[in-house]
XYZ file of C-alpha atoms in Angstrom:
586
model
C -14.157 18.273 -19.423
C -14.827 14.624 -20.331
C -17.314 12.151 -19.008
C -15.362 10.228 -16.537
C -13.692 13.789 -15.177
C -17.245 15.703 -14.391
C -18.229 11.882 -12.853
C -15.094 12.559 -10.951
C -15.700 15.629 -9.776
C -19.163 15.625 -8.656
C -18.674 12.529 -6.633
C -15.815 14.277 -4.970
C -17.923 17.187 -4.445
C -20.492 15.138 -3.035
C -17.946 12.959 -1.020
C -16.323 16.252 0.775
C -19.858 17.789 1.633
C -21.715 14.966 3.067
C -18.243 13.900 5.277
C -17.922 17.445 6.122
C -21.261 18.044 6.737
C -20.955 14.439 9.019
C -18.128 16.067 11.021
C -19.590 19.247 11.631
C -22.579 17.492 13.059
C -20.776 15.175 15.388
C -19.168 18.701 16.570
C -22.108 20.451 17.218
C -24.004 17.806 19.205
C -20.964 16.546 20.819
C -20.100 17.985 24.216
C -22.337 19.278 27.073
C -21.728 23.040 27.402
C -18.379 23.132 25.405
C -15.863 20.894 23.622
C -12.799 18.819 24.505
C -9.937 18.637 22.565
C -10.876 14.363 22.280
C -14.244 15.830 20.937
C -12.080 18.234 18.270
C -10.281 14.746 17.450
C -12.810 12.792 17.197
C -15.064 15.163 14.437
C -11.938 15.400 12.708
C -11.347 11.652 12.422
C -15.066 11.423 11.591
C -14.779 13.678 8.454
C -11.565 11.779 7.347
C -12.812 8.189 7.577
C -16.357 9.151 6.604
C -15.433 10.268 3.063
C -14.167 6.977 2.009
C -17.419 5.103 3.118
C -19.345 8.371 1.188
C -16.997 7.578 -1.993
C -17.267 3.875 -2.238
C -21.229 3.864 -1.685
C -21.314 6.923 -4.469
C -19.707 4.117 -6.745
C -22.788 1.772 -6.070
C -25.077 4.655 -6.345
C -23.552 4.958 -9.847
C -23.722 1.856 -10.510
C -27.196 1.163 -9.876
C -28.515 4.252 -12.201
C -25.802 3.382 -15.003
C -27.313 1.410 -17.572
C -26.286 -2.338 -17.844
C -25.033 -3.551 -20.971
C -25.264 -7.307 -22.275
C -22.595 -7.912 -24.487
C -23.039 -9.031 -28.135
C -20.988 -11.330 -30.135
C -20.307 -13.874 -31.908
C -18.725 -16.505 -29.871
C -17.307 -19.041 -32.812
C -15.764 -15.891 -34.528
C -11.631 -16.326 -34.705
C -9.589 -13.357 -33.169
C -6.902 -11.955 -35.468
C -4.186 -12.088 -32.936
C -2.352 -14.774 -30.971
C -3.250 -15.203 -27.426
C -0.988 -16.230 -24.669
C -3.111 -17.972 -21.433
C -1.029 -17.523 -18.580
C -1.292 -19.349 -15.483
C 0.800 -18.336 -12.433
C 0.850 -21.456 -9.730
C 2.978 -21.743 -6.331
C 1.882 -24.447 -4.225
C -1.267 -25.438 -5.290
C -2.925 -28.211 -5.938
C -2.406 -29.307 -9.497
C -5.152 -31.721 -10.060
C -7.781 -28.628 -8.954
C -5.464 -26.056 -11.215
C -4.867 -28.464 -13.541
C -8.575 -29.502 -14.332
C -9.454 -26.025 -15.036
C -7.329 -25.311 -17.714
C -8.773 -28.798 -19.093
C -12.183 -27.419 -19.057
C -11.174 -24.023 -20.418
C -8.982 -25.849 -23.413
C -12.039 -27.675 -23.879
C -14.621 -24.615 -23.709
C -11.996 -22.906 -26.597
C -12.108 -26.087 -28.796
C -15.630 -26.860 -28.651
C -15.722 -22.768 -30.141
C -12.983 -24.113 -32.783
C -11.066 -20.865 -31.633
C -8.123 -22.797 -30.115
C -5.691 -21.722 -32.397
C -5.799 -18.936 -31.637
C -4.870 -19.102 -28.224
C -1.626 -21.020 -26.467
C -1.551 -21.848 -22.516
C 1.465 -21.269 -20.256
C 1.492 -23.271 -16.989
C 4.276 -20.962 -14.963
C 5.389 -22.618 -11.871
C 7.088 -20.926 -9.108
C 6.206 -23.961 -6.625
C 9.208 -24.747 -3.925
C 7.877 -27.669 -2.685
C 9.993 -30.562 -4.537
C 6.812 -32.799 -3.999
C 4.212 -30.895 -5.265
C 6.282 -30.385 -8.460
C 6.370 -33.758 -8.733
C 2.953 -33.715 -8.748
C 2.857 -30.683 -11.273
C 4.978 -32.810 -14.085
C 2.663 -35.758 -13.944
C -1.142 -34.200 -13.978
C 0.643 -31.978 -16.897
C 1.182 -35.076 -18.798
C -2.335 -36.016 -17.901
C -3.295 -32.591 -19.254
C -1.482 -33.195 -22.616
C -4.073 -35.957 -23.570
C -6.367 -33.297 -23.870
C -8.029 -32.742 -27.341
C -5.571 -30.364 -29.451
C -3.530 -30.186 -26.425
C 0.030 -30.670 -28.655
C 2.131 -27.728 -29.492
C -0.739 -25.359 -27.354
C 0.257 -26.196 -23.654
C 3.036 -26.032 -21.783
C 4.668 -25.695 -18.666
C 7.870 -24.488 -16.966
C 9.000 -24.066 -14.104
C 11.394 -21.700 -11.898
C 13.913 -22.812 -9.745
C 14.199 -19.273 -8.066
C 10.383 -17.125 -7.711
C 12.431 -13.809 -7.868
C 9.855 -10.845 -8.111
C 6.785 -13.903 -6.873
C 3.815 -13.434 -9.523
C 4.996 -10.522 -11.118
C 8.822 -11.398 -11.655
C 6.986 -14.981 -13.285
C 4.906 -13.286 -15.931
C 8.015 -10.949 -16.820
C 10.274 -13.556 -17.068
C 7.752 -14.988 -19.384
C 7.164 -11.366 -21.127
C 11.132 -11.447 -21.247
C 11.779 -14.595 -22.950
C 8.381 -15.541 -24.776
C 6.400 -12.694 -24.891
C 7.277 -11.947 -28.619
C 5.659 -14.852 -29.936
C 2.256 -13.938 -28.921
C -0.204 -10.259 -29.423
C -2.067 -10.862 -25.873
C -2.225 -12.899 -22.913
C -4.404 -13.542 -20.546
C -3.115 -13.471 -17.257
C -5.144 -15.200 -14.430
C -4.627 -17.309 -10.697
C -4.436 -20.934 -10.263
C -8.359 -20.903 -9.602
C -8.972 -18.769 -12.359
C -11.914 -20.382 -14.588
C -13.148 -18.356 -17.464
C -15.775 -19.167 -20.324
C -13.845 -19.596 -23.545
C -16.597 -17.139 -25.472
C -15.331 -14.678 -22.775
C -11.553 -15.452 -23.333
C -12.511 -15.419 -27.437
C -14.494 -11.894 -27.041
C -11.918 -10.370 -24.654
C -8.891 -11.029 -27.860
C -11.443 -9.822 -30.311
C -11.675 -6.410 -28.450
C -7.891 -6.221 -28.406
C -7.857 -6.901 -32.254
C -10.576 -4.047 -33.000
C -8.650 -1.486 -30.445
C -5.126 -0.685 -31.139
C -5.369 1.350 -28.060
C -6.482 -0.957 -25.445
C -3.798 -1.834 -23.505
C -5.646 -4.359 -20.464
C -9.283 -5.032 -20.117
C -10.238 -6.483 -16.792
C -13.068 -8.457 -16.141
C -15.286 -8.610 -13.090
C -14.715 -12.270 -11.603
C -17.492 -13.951 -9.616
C -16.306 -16.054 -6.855
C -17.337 -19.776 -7.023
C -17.371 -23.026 -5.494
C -17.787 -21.582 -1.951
C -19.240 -24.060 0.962
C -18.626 -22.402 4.027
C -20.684 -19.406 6.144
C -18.101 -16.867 5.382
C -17.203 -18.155 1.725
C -20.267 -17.490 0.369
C -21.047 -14.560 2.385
C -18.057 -13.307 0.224
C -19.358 -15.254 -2.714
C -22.840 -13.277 -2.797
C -21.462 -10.255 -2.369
C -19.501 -10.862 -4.981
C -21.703 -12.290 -7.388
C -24.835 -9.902 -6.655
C -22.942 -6.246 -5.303
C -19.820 -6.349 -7.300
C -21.363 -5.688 -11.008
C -22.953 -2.388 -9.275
C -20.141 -1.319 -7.743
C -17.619 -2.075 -10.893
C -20.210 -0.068 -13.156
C -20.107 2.845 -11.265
C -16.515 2.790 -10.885
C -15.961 2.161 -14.406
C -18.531 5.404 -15.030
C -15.299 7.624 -12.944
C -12.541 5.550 -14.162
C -12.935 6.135 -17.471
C -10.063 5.161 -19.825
C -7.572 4.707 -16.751
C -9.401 1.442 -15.433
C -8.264 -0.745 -12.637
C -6.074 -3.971 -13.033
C -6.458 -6.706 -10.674
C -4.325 -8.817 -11.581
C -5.930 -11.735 -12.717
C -9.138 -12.326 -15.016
C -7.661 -9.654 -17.537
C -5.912 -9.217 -20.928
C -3.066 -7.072 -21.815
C -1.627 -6.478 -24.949
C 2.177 -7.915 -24.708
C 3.731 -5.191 -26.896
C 2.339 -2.640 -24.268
C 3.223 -4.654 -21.043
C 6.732 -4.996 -22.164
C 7.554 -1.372 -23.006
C 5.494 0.293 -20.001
C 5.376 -2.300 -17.344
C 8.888 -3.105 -16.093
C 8.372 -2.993 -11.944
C 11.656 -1.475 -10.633
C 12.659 -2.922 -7.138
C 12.331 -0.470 -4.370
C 15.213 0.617 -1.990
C 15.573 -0.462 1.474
C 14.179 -3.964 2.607
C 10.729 -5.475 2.876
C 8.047 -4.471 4.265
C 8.666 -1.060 2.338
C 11.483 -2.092 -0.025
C 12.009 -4.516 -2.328
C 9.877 -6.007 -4.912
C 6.461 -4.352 -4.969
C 3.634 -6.997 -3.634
C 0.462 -5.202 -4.900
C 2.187 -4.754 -8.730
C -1.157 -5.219 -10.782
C -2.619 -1.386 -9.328
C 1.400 -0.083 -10.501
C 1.112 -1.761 -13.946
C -1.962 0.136 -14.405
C -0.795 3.147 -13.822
C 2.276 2.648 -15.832
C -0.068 1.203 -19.081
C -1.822 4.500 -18.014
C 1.157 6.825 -17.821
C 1.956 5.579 -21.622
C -0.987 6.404 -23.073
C -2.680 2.829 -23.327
C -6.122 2.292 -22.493
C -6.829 0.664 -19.098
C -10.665 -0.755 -18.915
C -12.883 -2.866 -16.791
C -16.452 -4.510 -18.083
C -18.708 -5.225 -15.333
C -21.088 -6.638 -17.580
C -18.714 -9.564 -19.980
C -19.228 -12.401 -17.775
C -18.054 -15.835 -17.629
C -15.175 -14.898 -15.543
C -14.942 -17.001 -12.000
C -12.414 -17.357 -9.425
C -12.553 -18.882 -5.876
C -12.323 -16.874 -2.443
C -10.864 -17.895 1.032
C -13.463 -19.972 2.719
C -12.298 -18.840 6.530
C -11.351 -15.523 8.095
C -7.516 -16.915 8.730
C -7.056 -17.619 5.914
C -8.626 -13.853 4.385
C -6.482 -12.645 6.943
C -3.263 -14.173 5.752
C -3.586 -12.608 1.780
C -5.200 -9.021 3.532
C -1.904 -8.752 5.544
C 0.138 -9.326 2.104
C -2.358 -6.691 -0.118
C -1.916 -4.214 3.535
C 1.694 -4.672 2.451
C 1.687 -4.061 -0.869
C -1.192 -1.256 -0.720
C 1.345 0.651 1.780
C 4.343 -0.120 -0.129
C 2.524 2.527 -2.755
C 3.195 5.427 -0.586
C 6.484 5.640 -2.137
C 5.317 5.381 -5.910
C 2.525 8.139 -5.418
C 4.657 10.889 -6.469
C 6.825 8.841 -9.307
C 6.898 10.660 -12.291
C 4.532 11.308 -15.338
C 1.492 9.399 -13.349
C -2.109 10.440 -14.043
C -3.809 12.393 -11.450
C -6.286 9.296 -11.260
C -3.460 6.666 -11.238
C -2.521 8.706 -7.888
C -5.850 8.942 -6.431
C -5.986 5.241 -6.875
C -2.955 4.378 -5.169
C -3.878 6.715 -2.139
C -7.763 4.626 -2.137
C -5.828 1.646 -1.942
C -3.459 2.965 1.080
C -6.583 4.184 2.484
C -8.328 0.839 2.124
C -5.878 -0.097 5.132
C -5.262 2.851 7.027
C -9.302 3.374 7.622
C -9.141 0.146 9.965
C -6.724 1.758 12.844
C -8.165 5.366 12.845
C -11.783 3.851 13.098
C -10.169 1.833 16.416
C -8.564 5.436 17.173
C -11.656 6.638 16.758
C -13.381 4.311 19.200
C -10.885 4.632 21.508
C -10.898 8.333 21.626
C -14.711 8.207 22.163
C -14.377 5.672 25.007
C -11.943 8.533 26.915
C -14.041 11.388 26.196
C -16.965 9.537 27.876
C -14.711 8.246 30.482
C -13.688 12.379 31.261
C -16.686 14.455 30.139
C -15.507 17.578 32.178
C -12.089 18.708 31.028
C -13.807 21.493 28.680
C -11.540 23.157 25.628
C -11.670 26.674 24.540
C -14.529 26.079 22.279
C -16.835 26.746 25.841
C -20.668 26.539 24.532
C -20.251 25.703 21.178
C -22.213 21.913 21.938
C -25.711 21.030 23.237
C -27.045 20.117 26.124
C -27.818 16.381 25.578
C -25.561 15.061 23.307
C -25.590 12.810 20.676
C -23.755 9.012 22.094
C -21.250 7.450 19.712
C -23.762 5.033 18.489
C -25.126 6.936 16.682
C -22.013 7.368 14.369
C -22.458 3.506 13.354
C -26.182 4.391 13.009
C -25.006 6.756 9.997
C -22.124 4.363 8.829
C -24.743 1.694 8.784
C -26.800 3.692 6.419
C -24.266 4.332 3.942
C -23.247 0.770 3.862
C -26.908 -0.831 3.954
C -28.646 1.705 1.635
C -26.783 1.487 -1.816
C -27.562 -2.265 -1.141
C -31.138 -1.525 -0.945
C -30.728 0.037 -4.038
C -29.471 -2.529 -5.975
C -32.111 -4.904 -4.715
C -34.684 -2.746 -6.008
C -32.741 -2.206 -9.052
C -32.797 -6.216 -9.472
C -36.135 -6.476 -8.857
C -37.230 -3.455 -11.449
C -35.062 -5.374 -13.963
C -35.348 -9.195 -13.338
C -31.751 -9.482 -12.325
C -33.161 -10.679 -9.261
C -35.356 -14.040 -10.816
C -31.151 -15.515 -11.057
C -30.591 -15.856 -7.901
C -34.060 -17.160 -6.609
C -35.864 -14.210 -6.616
C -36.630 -10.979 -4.530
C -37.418 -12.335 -1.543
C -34.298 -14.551 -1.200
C -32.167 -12.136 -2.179
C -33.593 -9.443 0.313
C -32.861 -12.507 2.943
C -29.629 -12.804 1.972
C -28.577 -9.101 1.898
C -30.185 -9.076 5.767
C -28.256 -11.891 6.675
C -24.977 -10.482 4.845
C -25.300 -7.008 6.358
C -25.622 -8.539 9.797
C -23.089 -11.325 9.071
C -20.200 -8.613 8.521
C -21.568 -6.321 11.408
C -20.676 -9.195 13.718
C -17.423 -9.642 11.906
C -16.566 -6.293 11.496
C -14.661 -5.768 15.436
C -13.312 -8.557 14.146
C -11.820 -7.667 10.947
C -11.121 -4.208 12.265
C -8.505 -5.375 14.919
C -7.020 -7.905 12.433
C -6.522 -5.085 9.441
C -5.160 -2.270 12.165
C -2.684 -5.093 13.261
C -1.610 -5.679 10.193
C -1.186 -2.044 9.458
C 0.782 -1.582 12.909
C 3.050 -4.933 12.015
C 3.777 -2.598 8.252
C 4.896 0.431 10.356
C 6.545 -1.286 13.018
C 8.870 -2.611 9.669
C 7.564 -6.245 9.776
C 7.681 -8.174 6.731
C 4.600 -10.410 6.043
C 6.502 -12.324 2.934
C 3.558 -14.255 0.479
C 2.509 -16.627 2.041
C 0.824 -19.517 -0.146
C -2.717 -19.973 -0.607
C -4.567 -22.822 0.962
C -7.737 -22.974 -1.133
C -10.382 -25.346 0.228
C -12.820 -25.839 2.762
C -9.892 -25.464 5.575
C -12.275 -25.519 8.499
C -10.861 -23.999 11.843
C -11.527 -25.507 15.044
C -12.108 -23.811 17.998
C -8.433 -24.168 19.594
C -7.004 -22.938 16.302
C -9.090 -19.815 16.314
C -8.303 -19.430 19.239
C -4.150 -19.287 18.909
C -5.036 -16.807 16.225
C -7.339 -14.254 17.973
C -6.992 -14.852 21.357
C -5.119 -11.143 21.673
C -8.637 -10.201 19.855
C -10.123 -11.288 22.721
C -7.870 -10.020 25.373
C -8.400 -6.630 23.865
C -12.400 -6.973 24.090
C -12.190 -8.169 27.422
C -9.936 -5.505 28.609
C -11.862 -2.575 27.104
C -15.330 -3.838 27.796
C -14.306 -4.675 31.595
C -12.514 -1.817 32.389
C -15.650 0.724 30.807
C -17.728 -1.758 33.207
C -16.035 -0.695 36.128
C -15.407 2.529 35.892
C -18.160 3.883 33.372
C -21.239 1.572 32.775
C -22.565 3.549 30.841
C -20.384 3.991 28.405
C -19.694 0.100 28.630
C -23.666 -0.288 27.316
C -22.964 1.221 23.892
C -19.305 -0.064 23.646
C -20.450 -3.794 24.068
C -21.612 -3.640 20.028
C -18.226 -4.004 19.299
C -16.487 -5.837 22.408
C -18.840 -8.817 22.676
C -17.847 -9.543 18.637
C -13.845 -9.110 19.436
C -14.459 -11.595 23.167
C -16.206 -14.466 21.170
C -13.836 -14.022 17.587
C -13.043 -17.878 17.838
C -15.934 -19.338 18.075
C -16.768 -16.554 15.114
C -14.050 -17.475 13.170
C -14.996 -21.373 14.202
C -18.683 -21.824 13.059
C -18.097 -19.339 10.370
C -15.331 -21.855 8.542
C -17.794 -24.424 8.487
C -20.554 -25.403 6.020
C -23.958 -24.758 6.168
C -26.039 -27.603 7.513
C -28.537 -27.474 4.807
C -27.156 -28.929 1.303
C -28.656 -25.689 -0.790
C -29.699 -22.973 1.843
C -31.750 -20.357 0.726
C -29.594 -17.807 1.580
C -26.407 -16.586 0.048
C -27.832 -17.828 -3.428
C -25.927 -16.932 -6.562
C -26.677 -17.201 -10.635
C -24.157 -19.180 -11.096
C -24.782 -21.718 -7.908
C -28.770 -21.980 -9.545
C -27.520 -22.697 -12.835
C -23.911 -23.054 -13.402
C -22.298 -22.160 -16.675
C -20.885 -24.622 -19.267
C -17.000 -24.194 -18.153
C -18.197 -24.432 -14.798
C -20.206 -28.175 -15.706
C -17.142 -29.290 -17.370
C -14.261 -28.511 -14.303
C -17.058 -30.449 -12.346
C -17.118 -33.388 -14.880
C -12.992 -33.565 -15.482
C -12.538 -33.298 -11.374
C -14.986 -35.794 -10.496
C -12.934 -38.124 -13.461
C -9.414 -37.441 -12.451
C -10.408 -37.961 -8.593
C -12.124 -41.637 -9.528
C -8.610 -42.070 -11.700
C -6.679 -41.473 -8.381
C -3.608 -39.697 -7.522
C -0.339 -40.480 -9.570
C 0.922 -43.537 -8.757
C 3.662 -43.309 -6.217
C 6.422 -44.623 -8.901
C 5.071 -41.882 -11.350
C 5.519 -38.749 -8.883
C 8.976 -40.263 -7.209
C 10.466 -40.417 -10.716
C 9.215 -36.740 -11.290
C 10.502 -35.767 -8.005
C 14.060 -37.323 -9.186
C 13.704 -35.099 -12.673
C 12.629 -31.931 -10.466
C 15.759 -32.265 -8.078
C 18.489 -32.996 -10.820
C-alpha cells in the first residue's frame, strides 16, 4: 500500500468512527423515554453531514504535523522547455489585468528567463466597449521591455465552452508551439522565480502532467475580503499540505495558478459536452476538477505544492458577489454527478468529484437538519418503536453546533500553535495578532454562516429545480453594497428568519431560545451583507493581517508601481478606444 493510500485510509477510518460515533450519541441522548422517527432522522443526518466536517479538519490536522518544505532553487536558471502564459479575460478591466502581466513580464526579464516563456492574452469579452479598451492598453503593454514577438492577444467572437472552450481553442490551434503553459485568471499575479521554478520541475519530470500552486488572495479592503484573505493566506498552506499528504500523485487542479504540460492536456483533456441542457447538460462549468481526473486517468502526474509561493490572486470583496461565482461552482460541482461513474477514473478522481458535490449538498441537509430539530421540539410526544432507548434529560440541539464548532475552531488552534512553535507566526505580526484575528474570523463566519447556509441550499434547490445560473462575469473591486441593495438580495433570507423564529416564539419559546443563534443572523443579512462590503475604518487594522499585506513581494511592488503610472497616464483617449471599437465591430 503506498503513502498517500494508508493516509487515505486511516483518515477515512477516522472520519467514519468519530461521525458515527457523533450520531450514535445524538441518538442516545436524544428523546425523553423513547425515540421519534424526526429523532431517527435527525442522528442519521448528523452522521452524514458530520463526516465531511471530520474529513476536511483531518486535512488540517495533517497539515499541521506534515513537515513544511521551503523550496530551493535557483531563480536566474533557464528552463529547457518553452512556456506558454495564458491569460483567460471576459469582461474585465484591462488596465488592472493588463498591469499584471506588465509586472510579471517584468519580474521574468529582470531573471533574464523571458525567453523562455511567451504570454497569451485570450479574450472572450462581449462587451464591444471593453474590447475597445482591451486593443489599446495591449498596445500600451507592447512597450514593455522585450515585449515583441513574446505577447499577444486574440480575441473570440463566440466564448463557446467559456474558460475552458478558450484555452482549447488555444491548445487546438497553438498549443504545438510551446512544452507548458501556465494557465491563470485575469487577477492572477505570480512571482516570475515561481513561474521559472514551476517550468523547471516540468523539464526534470517527464511525468508531471499539472502542478498547482496554492494562491494567496491579495489586495483585499473590505470586512469580508480579507476575512477571506487571512484565511487564505494563514489556513490554506495547512490545509493544502495535508491534502497533498492523501492526494498523493492524483493532486487537485484549480484551474488557475498551475502548469500543465501541453502534450498531456491535448491527448487526455478534451471536455465532451454533456446531453440534455444546462443546468445538468451542456458544457461542464467546474472543468479544472474533470481535467484532473482525466490527466489522472492517463497516467500523468497531478500535484499541488503548498509550500512554492509567490502565487496571488484576488477574492470577491462582498457576499453578493461570492454568492454569484458559488451558484456557478454549485452548478458545475453538481453537474459531476453524471461523470462519477465515466470510465477508467481513479478511485480518488471519484471520491473527489463526490467531495465537491458534497461541498454543496451539506448546506440544505444542515437546514433539513435544523428544521427537523425545530419539529421534534415542537412535538416531543409522538414516541417511535425504539420506546426507552433515550434519557431522561436530553441533550438540546445546541449542543450539535457546540461539537461542529470544535471541529472547525480546533485544527485552527492548531495551526496557531504550529506558527508560533515555528515562527510562521512573526509574518503576519505575531502571535497575538494572529490569535485576534482567528477569534475575530471564527466569529465573523459564525454570524455569516445562516447566512451563507440559506444562500448555498438555494442555489442547490435552483440546480434541482433545472435552473440554469449561466457565468456570470466577475466584478472585481471594492463593489460596496448598500443597505437597499442587500436588501433586494436577501430579503427572502429574512422572511425565512422571521417566519421560523416568530412562529417557534409563539408556539414553543423554548425552542425559539436556542433557534435564535441562527434566525437573528438570517433577519439582519442586509445590514450583514452591508457593513461587511465596506472597508475597515482604520487604514492597517490589526486584525486580518497577512505576510504579504506586512511586506509585499517584488511582483506585488511592481503591479502597484505600473497601476499607479497607467492611472496618472489616464484612460485611452476617447479617439483611441472609438477607433478600436470600429476595428472590434468590422
Amino acid at each position: 500500500m503506498t503513502r498517500p493510500i494508508l493516509i487515505r485510509s486511516l483518515t477515512l477510518l477516522v472520519a467514519v468512527t468519530l461521525s458515527a460515533a457523533g450520531g450514535y450519541l445524538f441518538l442516545r441522548f436524544t428523546g425523553e423515554g423513547g425515540l421519534t422517527t424526526l429523532d431517527i432522522v435527525r442522528a442519521i443526518l448528523v452522521t452524514f453531514t458530520s463526516f465531511w466536517l471530520v474529513w476536511g479538519a483531518a486535512a488540517a490536522v495533517l497539515g499541521v504535523f506534515a513537515p513544511a518544505r521551503k523550496p530551493d532553487f535557483d531563480p536566474r536558471e533557464k528552463p529547457e522547455g518553452l512556456t506558454a502564459i495564458l491569460v483567460p479575460i471576459y469582461n474585465e478591466d484591462p488596465v488592472a489585468t493588463f498591469s499584471r502581466i506588465a509586472a510579471m513580464n517584468r519580474s521574468l526579464v529582470a531573471l533574464d528567463i523571458a525567453d523562455r516563456f511567451h504570454i497569451a492574452v485570450l479574450s472572450d469579452t462581449t462587451v464591444l466597449e471593453t474590447a475597445a479598451q482591451e486593443i489599446v492598453w495591449f498596445e500600451h503593454l507592447l512597450r514593455e521591455p522585450m515585449s515583441a514577438g513574446r505577447i499577444f492577444y486574440r480575441r473570440r467572437e463566440k466564448n463557446t465552452g467559456r474558460k475552458a472552450g478558450n484555452i482549447e481553442d488555444f491548445i487546438a490551434r497553438s498549443g504545438g508551439a510551446y512544452d507548458y503553459a501556465l494557465i491563470l485568471d485575469a487577477d492572477s499575479l505570480m512571482e516570475g522565480a515561481t513561474i521559472g521554478e514551476m517550468a523547471r520541475r516540468m523539464d526534470r519530470d517527464d511525468n508531471l502532467g499539472l502542478l498547482q500552486t496554492v494562491p494567496q488572495v491579495i489586495n483585499a479592503a473590505t470586512v469580508f475580503g480579507r476575512s477571506m484573505q487571512f484565511s487564505a493566506c494563514y489556513m490554506s498552506p495547512s490545509f493544502a499540505r495535508g491534502a497533498a499528504l492523501m492526494q498523493g500523485s492524483e493532486g487537485p487542479y484549480w484551474g488557475h495558478n498551475a502548469i500543465v504540460r501541453v502534450s498531456a492536456f491535448a491527448a487526455s483533456c478534451g471536455l465532451p459536452v454533456l446531453s440534455g441542457k444546462p443546468p445538468y447538460g451542456g458544457h461542464i462549468l467546474s472543468h479544472d476538477y474533470v481535467e484532473a481526473a482525466l490527466l489522472s486517468r492517463a497516467g500523468w502526474t497531478v500535484k499541488v505544492d503548498p509550500e512554492l509561493g509567490g502565487s496571488f490572486e484576488e477574492g470577491p470583496e462582498n457576499l453578493i458577489e461570492y454568492a454569484k461565482r458559488d451558484r456557478r461552482w454549485c452548478q458545475g460541482n453538481l453537474q459531476h454527478r453524471r461523470l462519477i461513474g465515466a470510465p477508467g477514473l481513479k478511485f480518488w478522481s471519484r471520491f473527489t468529484f463526490i467531495q465537491g458535490i458534497m461541498a454543496y449538498m451539506a448546506s440544505p441537509l444542515w437546514l433539513t437538519l435544523l428544521f427537523t430539530s425545530v419539529l421534534a421540539a415542537l412535538f416531543p410526544d409522538q414516541r417511535s418503536a425504539f420506546s426507552g432507548f433515550g434519557v431522561e434529560h436530553p441533550v438540546p440541539i445546541w449542543a450539535v453546533g457546540v461539537a461542529v464548532a470544535v471541529v472547525l475552531v480546533v485544527p485552527k488552534l492548531m495551526i496557531l500553535v504550529r506558527g508560533a512553535i515555528d515562527g510562521r507566526n512573526r509574518h503576519f505580526g505575531g502571535t497575538h495578532v494572529v490569535l485576534l484575528s482567528i477569534v475575530t474570523e471564527v466569529a465573523f463566519s459564525t454570524v455569516l454562516a445562516p447566512v451563507m447556509l440559506m444562500l448555498q441550499s438555494r442555489a442547490v434547490m435552483q440546480v434541482l429545480l433545472g435552473l440554469d445560473g449561466g457565468w456570470p462575469p466577475t466584478r472585481r473591486g471594492q463593489n460596496w453594497i448598500s443597505i437597499n441593495d442587500a436588501f433586494q438580495a436577501s430579503w427572502w433570507i429574512v422572511l425565512t428568519g422571521v417566519l421560523a423564529l416568530g412562529s417557534t416564539a409563539i408556539f414553543a419559546p423554548s425552542v425559539a431560545l436556542w433557534l435564535a443563534p441562527a434566525a437573528l443572523p438570517a433577519i439582519f443579512a442586509p445590514l450583514l451583507i452591508s457593513m461587511s462590503s465596506h472597508p475597515s475604518h482604520a487604514k492597517r487594522p490589526l486584525y486580518f493581517r497577512t505576510d504579504s499585506e506586512i511586506a509585499p513581494t517584488p511582483v506585488m511592488a511592481e503591479h502597484q508601481a505600473i497601476m499607479a503610472s497607467w492611472t496618472i497616464q489616464g484612460n485611452p483617449s476617447d479617439v483611441a478606444v472609438a477607433r478600436s471599437a470600429e476595428h472590434v465591430a468590422a
